[in-house]
mmCIF file of C-alpha atoms in Angstrom:
data_model
loop_
_atom_site.group_PDB
_atom_site.id
_atom_site.type_symbol
_atom_site.label_atom_id
_atom_site.label_comp_id
_atom_site.label_asym_id
_atom_site.label_seq_id
_atom_site.Cartn_x
_atom_site.Cartn_y
_atom_site.Cartn_z
ATOM 1 C CA UNK A 12 -21.893 52.148 35.025
ATOM 2 C CA UNK A 13 -18.894 53.603 33.201
ATOM 3 C CA UNK A 14 -19.477 51.673 29.982
ATOM 4 C CA UNK A 15 -21.511 54.413 28.282
ATOM 5 C CA UNK A 16 -18.340 56.515 28.214
ATOM 6 C CA UNK A 17 -19.534 60.092 28.003
ATOM 7 C CA UNK A 18 -17.039 62.191 26.116
ATOM 8 C CA UNK A 19 -16.634 65.925 26.415
ATOM 9 C CA UNK A 20 -14.729 67.310 23.445
ATOM 10 C CA UNK A 21 -13.008 70.676 23.417
ATOM 11 C CA UNK A 22 -11.306 72.596 20.647
ATOM 12 C CA UNK A 23 -9.643 75.943 20.942
ATOM 13 C CA UNK A 24 -7.946 78.432 18.649
ATOM 14 C CA UNK A 25 -6.711 81.988 18.390
ATOM 15 C CA UNK A 26 -7.008 84.141 15.269
ATOM 16 C CA UNK A 27 -6.897 87.799 14.339
ATOM 17 C CA UNK A 28 -10.185 89.422 13.359
ATOM 18 C CA UNK A 29 -9.649 92.861 11.824
ATOM 19 C CA UNK A 30 -6.358 93.090 13.714
ATOM 20 C CA UNK A 31 -7.819 92.052 17.075
ATOM 21 C CA UNK A 32 -6.649 88.858 18.731
ATOM 22 C CA UNK A 33 -9.702 86.630 19.119
ATOM 23 C CA UNK A 34 -9.868 83.423 21.111
ATOM 24 C CA UNK A 35 -12.456 80.727 20.576
ATOM 25 C CA UNK A 36 -13.168 77.740 22.817
ATOM 26 C CA UNK A 37 -15.782 75.184 21.738
ATOM 27 C CA UNK A 38 -16.931 72.369 24.026
ATOM 28 C CA UNK A 39 -19.442 69.697 23.163
ATOM 29 C CA UNK A 40 -21.862 68.279 25.708
ATOM 30 C CA UNK A 41 -24.595 65.809 24.892
ATOM 31 C CA UNK A 42 -27.265 68.421 25.560
ATOM 32 C CA UNK A 43 -25.417 71.676 24.787
ATOM 33 C CA UNK A 44 -22.692 73.233 22.692
ATOM 34 C CA UNK A 45 -20.641 75.718 24.685
ATOM 35 C CA UNK A 46 -18.772 78.409 22.740
ATOM 36 C CA UNK A 47 -16.701 81.265 24.096
ATOM 37 C CA UNK A 48 -15.571 84.098 21.813
ATOM 38 C CA UNK A 49 -13.328 86.529 23.591
ATOM 39 C CA UNK A 50 -11.277 89.541 22.568
ATOM 40 C CA UNK A 51 -10.649 90.604 26.181
ATOM 41 C CA UNK A 52 -9.687 87.251 27.745
ATOM 42 C CA UNK A 53 -12.933 87.497 29.703
ATOM 43 C CA UNK A 54 -15.771 85.003 29.636
ATOM 44 C CA UNK A 55 -18.049 87.930 28.901
ATOM 45 C CA UNK A 56 -21.800 87.975 28.542
ATOM 46 C CA UNK A 57 -23.345 84.514 28.811
ATOM 47 C CA UNK A 58 -26.232 83.850 26.437
ATOM 48 C CA UNK A 59 -28.267 80.695 25.936
ATOM 49 C CA UNK A 60 -29.546 80.179 22.400
ATOM 50 C CA UNK A 61 -32.338 77.603 22.349
ATOM 51 C CA UNK A 62 -34.227 76.153 19.374
ATOM 52 C CA UNK A 63 -37.946 76.632 19.697
ATOM 53 C CA UNK A 64 -39.470 73.178 20.081
ATOM 54 C CA UNK A 65 -42.937 74.377 19.155
ATOM 55 C CA UNK A 66 -42.069 74.872 15.514
ATOM 56 C CA UNK A 67 -43.142 71.921 13.374
ATOM 57 C CA UNK A 68 -40.752 69.265 12.106
ATOM 58 C CA UNK A 69 -40.542 70.496 8.534
ATOM 59 C CA UNK A 70 -39.462 74.068 9.085
ATOM 60 C CA UNK A 71 -36.142 75.219 10.525
ATOM 61 C CA UNK A 72 -36.712 75.884 14.222
ATOM 62 C CA UNK A 73 -36.581 79.483 15.355
ATOM 63 C CA UNK A 74 -34.122 80.334 18.103
ATOM 64 C CA UNK A 75 -34.741 82.193 21.316
ATOM 65 C CA UNK A 76 -31.915 83.968 23.112
ATOM 66 C CA UNK A 77 -31.587 84.712 26.807
ATOM 67 C CA UNK A 78 -28.824 86.578 28.633
ATOM 68 C CA UNK A 79 -27.896 84.535 31.724
ATOM 69 C CA UNK A 80 -25.017 86.670 32.942
ATOM 70 C CA UNK A 81 -23.906 90.194 32.064
ATOM 71 C CA UNK A 82 -25.400 93.139 30.213
ATOM 72 C CA UNK A 83 -28.657 92.429 28.406
ATOM 73 C CA UNK A 84 -28.428 94.544 25.234
ATOM 74 C CA UNK A 85 -30.311 94.141 21.935
ATOM 75 C CA UNK A 86 -27.036 93.854 19.951
ATOM 76 C CA UNK A 87 -25.963 90.917 22.120
ATOM 77 C CA UNK A 88 -29.064 88.945 21.113
ATOM 78 C CA UNK A 89 -28.485 89.729 17.426
ATOM 79 C CA UNK A 90 -24.825 88.651 17.566
ATOM 80 C CA UNK A 91 -25.656 85.514 19.559
ATOM 81 C CA UNK A 92 -28.356 84.412 17.130
ATOM 82 C CA UNK A 93 -26.120 85.139 14.159
ATOM 83 C CA UNK A 94 -23.202 83.176 15.607
ATOM 84 C CA UNK A 95 -25.150 80.221 16.985
ATOM 85 C CA UNK A 96 -27.812 79.474 14.376
ATOM 86 C CA UNK A 97 -25.785 77.239 12.070
ATOM 87 C CA UNK A 98 -23.998 75.596 15.012
ATOM 88 C CA UNK A 99 -27.301 74.647 16.625
ATOM 89 C CA UNK A 100 -28.679 73.276 13.344
ATOM 90 C CA UNK A 101 -25.549 71.300 12.545
ATOM 91 C CA UNK A 102 -25.533 69.883 16.078
ATOM 92 C CA UNK A 103 -28.989 68.363 15.650
ATOM 93 C CA UNK A 104 -30.837 71.403 17.001
ATOM 94 C CA UNK A 105 -28.959 71.376 20.272
ATOM 95 C CA UNK A 106 -29.044 74.594 22.307
ATOM 96 C CA UNK A 107 -25.877 76.688 22.352
ATOM 97 C CA UNK A 108 -24.392 78.467 25.349
ATOM 98 C CA UNK A 109 -22.349 81.472 24.220
ATOM 99 C CA UNK A 110 -19.841 83.585 26.102
ATOM 100 C CA UNK A 111 -19.219 86.824 24.211
ATOM 101 C CA UNK A 112 -16.603 89.412 25.058
ATOM 102 C CA UNK A 113 -16.125 91.399 21.859
ATOM 103 C CA UNK A 114 -14.374 94.657 21.013
ATOM 104 C CA UNK A 115 -15.672 94.479 17.442
ATOM 105 C CA UNK A 116 -19.267 93.361 16.828
ATOM 106 C CA UNK A 117 -19.472 94.536 13.215
ATOM 107 C CA UNK A 118 -21.151 92.257 10.670
ATOM 108 C CA UNK A 119 -17.791 91.769 9.001
ATOM 109 C CA UNK A 120 -16.182 90.671 12.282
ATOM 110 C CA UNK A 121 -19.095 88.358 13.146
ATOM 111 C CA UNK A 122 -18.801 86.722 9.715
ATOM 112 C CA UNK A 123 -15.104 86.051 10.306
ATOM 113 C CA UNK A 124 -15.851 84.713 13.784
ATOM 114 C CA UNK A 125 -18.353 82.246 12.361
ATOM 115 C CA UNK A 126 -15.538 80.847 10.240
ATOM 116 C CA UNK A 127 -13.275 80.550 13.289
ATOM 117 C CA UNK A 128 -16.049 78.726 15.167
ATOM 118 C CA UNK A 129 -16.361 76.419 12.169
ATOM 119 C CA UNK A 130 -12.646 75.594 12.424
ATOM 120 C CA UNK A 131 -13.239 74.457 16.035
ATOM 121 C CA UNK A 132 -16.135 72.172 15.201
ATOM 122 C CA UNK A 133 -16.704 69.671 18.011
ATOM 123 C CA UNK A 134 -20.291 68.764 17.159
ATOM 124 C CA UNK B 20 -4.304 96.117 19.777
ATOM 125 C CA UNK B 21 -3.238 92.467 19.956
ATOM 126 C CA UNK B 22 -0.206 93.075 22.162
ATOM 127 C CA UNK B 23 -2.010 92.387 25.465
ATOM 128 C CA UNK B 24 -2.369 88.776 24.340
ATOM 129 C CA UNK B 25 -5.314 87.439 26.296
ATOM 130 C CA UNK B 26 -4.884 83.764 26.975
ATOM 131 C CA UNK B 27 -7.681 81.339 27.681
ATOM 132 C CA UNK B 28 -6.314 78.185 29.283
ATOM 133 C CA UNK B 29 -8.192 74.889 29.369
ATOM 134 C CA UNK B 30 -7.413 71.614 31.102
ATOM 135 C CA UNK B 31 -9.487 68.486 30.975
ATOM 136 C CA UNK B 32 -9.414 65.037 32.520
ATOM 137 C CA UNK B 33 -11.478 61.917 33.104
ATOM 138 C CA UNK B 34 -11.377 59.883 36.319
ATOM 139 C CA UNK B 35 -13.521 57.322 38.093
ATOM 140 C CA UNK B 36 -15.318 58.481 41.233
ATOM 141 C CA UNK B 37 -16.794 55.565 43.163
ATOM 142 C CA UNK B 38 -16.865 53.589 39.921
ATOM 143 C CA UNK B 39 -18.551 56.337 37.896
ATOM 144 C CA UNK B 40 -16.732 57.910 34.952
ATOM 145 C CA UNK B 41 -16.373 61.607 35.713
ATOM 146 C CA UNK B 42 -15.203 64.267 33.308
ATOM 147 C CA UNK B 43 -13.814 67.611 34.360
ATOM 148 C CA UNK B 44 -13.137 70.614 32.127
ATOM 149 C CA UNK B 45 -11.549 73.729 33.651
ATOM 150 C CA UNK B 46 -11.179 76.974 31.692
ATOM 151 C CA UNK B 47 -9.587 80.164 32.943
ATOM 152 C CA UNK B 48 -10.853 83.574 31.951
ATOM 153 C CA UNK B 49 -9.528 86.820 33.376
ATOM 154 C CA UNK B 50 -12.792 87.454 35.212
ATOM 155 C CA UNK B 51 -14.110 83.896 35.758
ATOM 156 C CA UNK B 52 -13.096 80.304 36.275
ATOM 157 C CA UNK B 53 -15.355 77.922 34.356
ATOM 158 C CA UNK B 54 -15.566 74.333 35.600
ATOM 159 C CA UNK B 55 -17.717 71.531 34.281
ATOM 160 C CA UNK B 56 -18.112 68.294 36.251
ATOM 161 C CA UNK B 57 -20.147 65.740 34.379
ATOM 162 C CA UNK B 58 -21.069 62.106 34.909
ATOM 163 C CA UNK B 59 -23.701 62.141 32.146
ATOM 164 C CA UNK B 60 -21.762 63.918 29.378
ATOM 165 C CA UNK B 61 -24.219 66.789 29.821
ATOM 166 C CA UNK B 62 -23.334 70.336 30.720
ATOM 167 C CA UNK B 63 -25.887 70.069 33.492
ATOM 168 C CA UNK B 64 -27.041 72.705 35.916
ATOM 169 C CA UNK B 65 -25.181 75.982 35.520
ATOM 170 C CA UNK B 66 -24.348 77.774 38.769
ATOM 171 C CA UNK B 67 -22.440 80.993 39.335
ATOM 172 C CA UNK B 68 -20.487 81.146 42.599
ATOM 173 C CA UNK B 69 -19.547 84.724 43.428
ATOM 174 C CA UNK B 70 -17.440 86.063 46.316
ATOM 175 C CA UNK B 71 -19.312 88.620 48.359
ATOM 176 C CA UNK B 72 -17.498 91.918 47.835
ATOM 177 C CA UNK B 73 -19.088 93.494 50.899
ATOM 178 C CA UNK B 74 -17.061 91.397 53.315
ATOM 179 C CA UNK B 75 -14.052 93.255 54.678
ATOM 180 C CA UNK B 76 -10.509 92.686 53.453
ATOM 181 C CA UNK B 77 -9.306 90.649 56.404
ATOM 182 C CA UNK B 78 -11.888 87.895 56.474
ATOM 183 C CA UNK B 79 -12.392 85.243 53.837
ATOM 184 C CA UNK B 80 -15.192 86.440 51.553
ATOM 185 C CA UNK B 81 -18.447 84.553 51.740
ATOM 186 C CA UNK B 82 -19.776 83.091 48.520
ATOM 187 C CA UNK B 83 -23.195 83.451 47.008
ATOM 188 C CA UNK B 84 -24.541 80.862 44.583
ATOM 189 C CA UNK B 85 -27.082 81.334 41.812
ATOM 190 C CA UNK B 86 -28.540 78.760 39.438
ATOM 191 C CA UNK B 87 -28.456 80.268 35.926
ATOM 192 C CA UNK B 88 -29.708 77.246 34.009
ATOM 193 C CA UNK B 89 -31.434 74.048 35.129
ATOM 194 C CA UNK B 90 -33.098 72.825 38.306
ATOM 195 C CA UNK B 91 -32.700 75.071 41.323
ATOM 196 C CA UNK B 92 -32.375 72.664 44.259
ATOM 197 C CA UNK B 93 -30.861 73.252 47.722
ATOM 198 C CA UNK B 94 -28.362 70.368 47.261
ATOM 199 C CA UNK B 95 -27.031 72.017 44.086
ATOM 200 C CA UNK B 96 -26.089 75.163 46.012
ATOM 201 C CA UNK B 97 -24.364 73.105 48.730
ATOM 202 C CA UNK B 98 -22.346 71.088 46.191
ATOM 203 C CA UNK B 99 -21.448 74.192 44.184
ATOM 204 C CA UNK B 100 -20.206 76.083 47.229
ATOM 205 C CA UNK B 101 -18.266 73.051 48.426
ATOM 206 C CA UNK B 102 -16.599 72.524 45.044
ATOM 207 C CA UNK B 103 -15.884 76.161 44.192
ATOM 208 C CA UNK B 104 -14.773 77.758 47.465
ATOM 209 C CA UNK B 105 -11.088 76.869 47.353
ATOM 210 C CA UNK B 106 -10.916 77.454 43.589
ATOM 211 C CA UNK B 107 -12.302 80.965 43.957
ATOM 212 C CA UNK B 108 -9.908 81.758 46.808
ATOM 213 C CA UNK B 109 -6.875 80.380 45.005
ATOM 214 C CA UNK B 110 -7.834 82.319 41.870
ATOM 215 C CA UNK B 111 -7.703 85.643 43.705
ATOM 216 C CA UNK B 112 -11.381 85.624 44.670
ATOM 217 C CA UNK B 113 -12.556 85.283 41.108
ATOM 218 C CA UNK B 114 -16.129 84.066 40.619
ATOM 219 C CA UNK B 115 -16.584 80.492 39.429
ATOM 220 C CA UNK B 116 -19.087 79.272 36.860
ATOM 221 C CA UNK B 117 -19.941 75.627 37.479
ATOM 222 C CA UNK B 118 -21.695 73.105 35.275
ATOM 223 C CA UNK B 119 -22.790 70.126 37.361
ATOM 224 C CA UNK B 120 -24.277 66.913 36.035
ATOM 225 C CA UNK B 121 -23.740 64.363 38.798
ATOM 226 C CA UNK B 122 -25.059 60.863 39.463
ATOM 227 C CA UNK B 123 -23.345 60.812 42.859
ATOM 228 C CA UNK B 124 -23.447 63.946 45.032
ATOM 229 C CA UNK B 125 -22.316 62.257 48.261
ATOM 230 C CA UNK B 126 -19.786 64.061 50.453
ATOM 231 C CA UNK B 127 -17.278 61.350 49.631
ATOM 232 C CA UNK B 128 -17.768 61.851 45.886
ATOM 233 C CA UNK B 129 -17.569 65.644 46.169
ATOM 234 C CA UNK B 130 -14.283 65.332 48.091
ATOM 235 C CA UNK B 131 -12.819 63.177 45.327
ATOM 236 C CA UNK B 132 -14.098 65.616 42.690
ATOM 237 C CA UNK B 133 -12.332 68.489 44.443
ATOM 238 C CA UNK B 134 -9.090 66.568 43.996
ATOM 239 C CA UNK B 135 -9.812 66.035 40.303
ATOM 240 C CA UNK B 136 -10.523 69.763 39.884
ATOM 241 C CA UNK B 137 -7.195 70.421 41.614
ATOM 242 C CA UNK B 138 -5.428 68.249 39.044
ATOM 243 C CA UNK B 139 -6.855 70.494 36.291
ATOM 244 C CA UNK B 140 -5.706 73.733 37.868
ATOM 245 C CA UNK B 141 -5.657 76.523 35.276
ATOM 246 C CA UNK B 142 -5.721 79.451 37.701
#
């Protein structure tokens, strides 16, 4: 039964974003991409970002976000969607589980964080 | 602002449990321990295991389990509590976030998995 050899891949890095130390951990599962972005060392708010299966094949699927753990704030959904959209698409429309613990949620910071996530590509 | 130096530590291993390839990923956050146990390569059911803060200082805190993602079955709660209790205690009563995707949930298998988790101690 062990011939299928499931592999869980993890990549991790630490970079400065606008002077703030930012850690990223990316883990690939067959049915999910798990990404933690932390500037506090905490796991932070846990958000699932799921492609909408009802959209037709041709168009890019829309994403729905849901806070599983932590404060449910509008900005969290915006950041999560912004950070996870390209990851989900590149990973064959897999859902993304995000842990966000950010001091700086500015557009500029989020843009830099997307690049850091890209440097930890496991999908 | 980067002097506090938050560190996210990850350890990962793969072992056979009763002939089934089993992967474990343990990640330490300041406010959570994240553990994935997978025999399918999937992230699986996501369960938070939280020490009950109402219990008094002297006694061992009781743990409450909550399924955040996936099927909510009684066996899942039993396995989660069994796997996470000693981790939570050893980590200073931190809550544990568990991802479980198991082919074999027998007591024997769970006991072996606890040993594997112990070999990936990040707390």
